[in-house]
mmCIF file of C-alpha atoms in Angstrom:
data_model
loop_
_atom_site.group_PDB
_atom_site.id
_atom_site.type_symbol
_atom_site.label_atom_id
_atom_site.label_comp_id
_atom_site.label_asym_id
_atom_site.label_seq_id
_atom_site.Cartn_x
_atom_site.Cartn_y
_atom_site.Cartn_z
ATOM 1 C CA ARG A 1 28.357 15.948 -40.423
ATOM 2 C CA TYR A 2 26.032 15.753 -38.404
ATOM 3 C CA ASN A 3 23.644 12.825 -37.645
ATOM 4 C CA SER A 4 20.251 13.532 -37.925
ATOM 5 C CA THR A 5 19.143 10.124 -36.581
ATOM 6 C CA VAL A 6 15.869 11.001 -34.588
ATOM 7 C CA LEU A 7 15.385 8.451 -31.957
ATOM 8 C CA ARG A 8 12.132 7.363 -31.729
ATOM 9 C CA ARG A 9 10.009 5.483 -28.711
ATOM 10 C CA VAL A 10 9.062 1.599 -29.812
ATOM 11 C CA CYS A 11 5.241 1.376 -30.641
ATOM 12 C CA LYS A 12 3.259 -0.042 -26.794
ATOM 13 C CA GLN A 13 2.091 -3.333 -28.864
ATOM 14 C CA ASP A 14 6.055 -4.849 -30.174
ATOM 15 C CA CYS A 15 6.695 -3.311 -26.446
ATOM 16 C CA GLU A 16 4.926 -5.073 -24.657
ATOM 17 C CA ILE A 17 5.419 -8.928 -26.434
ATOM 18 C CA LEU A 18 9.387 -7.316 -26.189
ATOM 19 C CA GLU A 19 9.052 -7.679 -22.652
ATOM 20 C CA ASN A 20 6.178 -9.825 -21.782
ATOM 21 C CA GLU A 21 6.291 -12.685 -24.474
ATOM 22 C CA LEU A 22 9.221 -12.484 -26.538
ATOM 23 C CA CYS A 23 13.093 -12.079 -24.751
ATOM 24 C CA GLN A 24 11.144 -10.590 -21.261
ATOM 25 C CA THR A 25 14.684 -11.672 -19.153
ATOM 26 C CA GLU A 26 16.761 -9.791 -22.266
ATOM 27 C CA TYR A 27 13.996 -6.836 -21.791
ATOM 28 C CA ALA A 28 14.474 -6.731 -17.795
ATOM 29 C CA ILE A 29 18.680 -7.271 -18.244
ATOM 30 C CA ALA A 30 18.935 -4.734 -21.074
ATOM 31 C CA LYS A 31 17.020 -2.279 -18.248
ATOM 32 C CA ARG A 32 19.342 -2.919 -15.625
ATOM 33 C CA HIS A 33 22.762 -2.975 -18.802
ATOM 34 C CA PRO A 34 25.180 -0.236 -17.991
ATOM 35 C CA HIS A 35 25.688 1.613 -21.024
ATOM 36 C CA ILE A 36 21.935 0.838 -22.110
ATOM 37 C CA GLY A 37 19.247 0.739 -19.307
ATOM 38 C CA LYS A 38 21.625 3.524 -17.656
ATOM 39 C CA GLN A 39 22.159 5.194 -20.622
ATOM 40 C CA LEU A 40 19.154 4.882 -22.897
ATOM 41 C CA THR A 41 15.980 5.886 -21.485
ATOM 42 C CA LEU A 42 13.619 2.799 -21.801
ATOM 43 C CA GLU A 43 10.601 3.441 -20.982
ATOM 44 C CA GLU A 44 7.989 1.153 -19.094
ATOM 45 C CA CYS A 45 5.592 -0.470 -22.209
ATOM 46 C CA GLN A 46 2.375 0.480 -20.311
ATOM 47 C CA ASP A 47 3.665 4.208 -19.722
ATOM 48 C CA LEU A 48 3.671 4.357 -23.660
ATOM 49 C CA PRO A 49 0.612 6.145 -25.793
ATOM 50 C CA GLU A 50 -1.403 3.522 -27.147
ATOM 51 C CA ASP A 51 -1.674 5.539 -31.045
ATOM 52 C CA ASP A 52 1.377 7.291 -31.723
ATOM 53 C CA PRO A 53 1.456 7.860 -35.477
ATOM 54 C CA ASP A 54 5.165 8.261 -34.802
ATOM 55 C CA CYS A 55 6.380 5.236 -33.075
ATOM 56 C CA LEU A 56 8.985 2.606 -34.437
ATOM 57 C CA LYS A 57 7.035 -0.857 -35.448
ATOM 58 C CA ILE A 58 9.143 -3.843 -34.970
ATOM 59 C CA GLY A 59 6.674 -5.889 -36.502
ATOM 60 C CA LEU A 60 6.482 -7.956 -33.950
ATOM 61 C CA GLY A 61 2.336 -8.304 -33.471
ATOM 62 C CA THR A 62 2.730 -9.909 -37.370
ATOM 63 C CA LEU A 63 4.496 -12.780 -35.404
ATOM 64 C CA MET A 64 0.554 -13.857 -33.803
ATOM 65 C CA VAL A 65 -0.310 -17.005 -35.511
ATOM 66 C CA SER A 66 -4.158 -16.986 -35.603
ATOM 67 C CA ASP A 67 -5.059 -20.460 -35.944
ATOM 68 C CA ASP A 68 -1.898 -21.400 -34.140
ATOM 69 C CA GLU A 69 -3.293 -23.940 -30.614
ATOM 70 C CA CYS A 70 -0.427 -26.307 -29.794
ATOM 71 C CA TYR A 71 2.915 -25.295 -27.885
ATOM 72 C CA TRP A 72 5.640 -27.598 -26.828
ATOM 73 C CA GLU A 73 7.448 -28.010 -23.811
ATOM 74 C CA ASP A 74 7.054 -24.900 -21.418
ATOM 75 C CA GLY A 75 5.022 -23.269 -24.517
ATOM 76 C CA SER A 76 7.885 -20.541 -24.312
ATOM 77 C CA GLY A 77 7.757 -20.264 -28.696
ATOM 78 C CA TYR A 78 4.063 -20.297 -28.708
ATOM 79 C CA LEU A 79 2.389 -17.609 -31.202
ATOM 80 C CA GLY A 80 -0.968 -18.262 -31.110
ATOM 81 C CA ARG A 81 -3.809 -16.595 -29.966
ATOM 82 C CA VAL A 82 -5.694 -19.350 -27.897
ATOM 83 C CA ASN A 83 -6.080 -17.959 -24.115
ATOM 84 C CA VAL A 84 -7.948 -20.303 -22.542
ATOM 85 C CA SER A 85 -7.437 -23.406 -21.466
ATOM 86 C CA SER A 86 -9.613 -26.624 -22.920
ATOM 87 C CA ASN A 87 -11.722 -26.533 -19.611
ATOM 88 C CA GLY A 88 -12.119 -22.368 -19.870
ATOM 89 C CA MET A 89 -10.072 -21.876 -17.623
ATOM 90 C CA PRO A 90 -8.492 -18.502 -18.285
ATOM 91 C CA CYS A 91 -4.516 -18.910 -18.885
ATOM 92 C CA ILE A 92 -1.705 -17.129 -16.921
ATOM 93 C CA GLU A 93 0.738 -14.822 -19.476
ATOM 94 C CA TRP A 94 3.640 -16.935 -19.966
ATOM 95 C CA SER A 95 5.771 -14.099 -17.678
ATOM 96 C CA LYS A 96 3.348 -14.066 -14.624
ATOM 97 C CA GLN A 97 4.339 -18.168 -14.558
ATOM 98 C CA LEU A 98 5.872 -19.175 -11.009
ATOM 99 C CA TYR A 99 8.755 -22.021 -12.503
#
């Protein structure tokens, strides 16, 4: 039987959350893996269209907790929207941190 599954690109917002916040290491490994990144085209998130009605919504944007102002340890599990420190300095994206 013919497989009629149509591959769709992931939505830009979900791609950026995966790549920059939730699964940064795993996403980088997948892009370099010979059976994933070499055979499937994993597009750069910034190259995806902003409003693609046919994109695949993973639903990651719903994970954000708008009133969450707390984080634990290195903050990697933080899902809130606060992006300014208590003294007014803009926060650095987790993906840009130097460890």
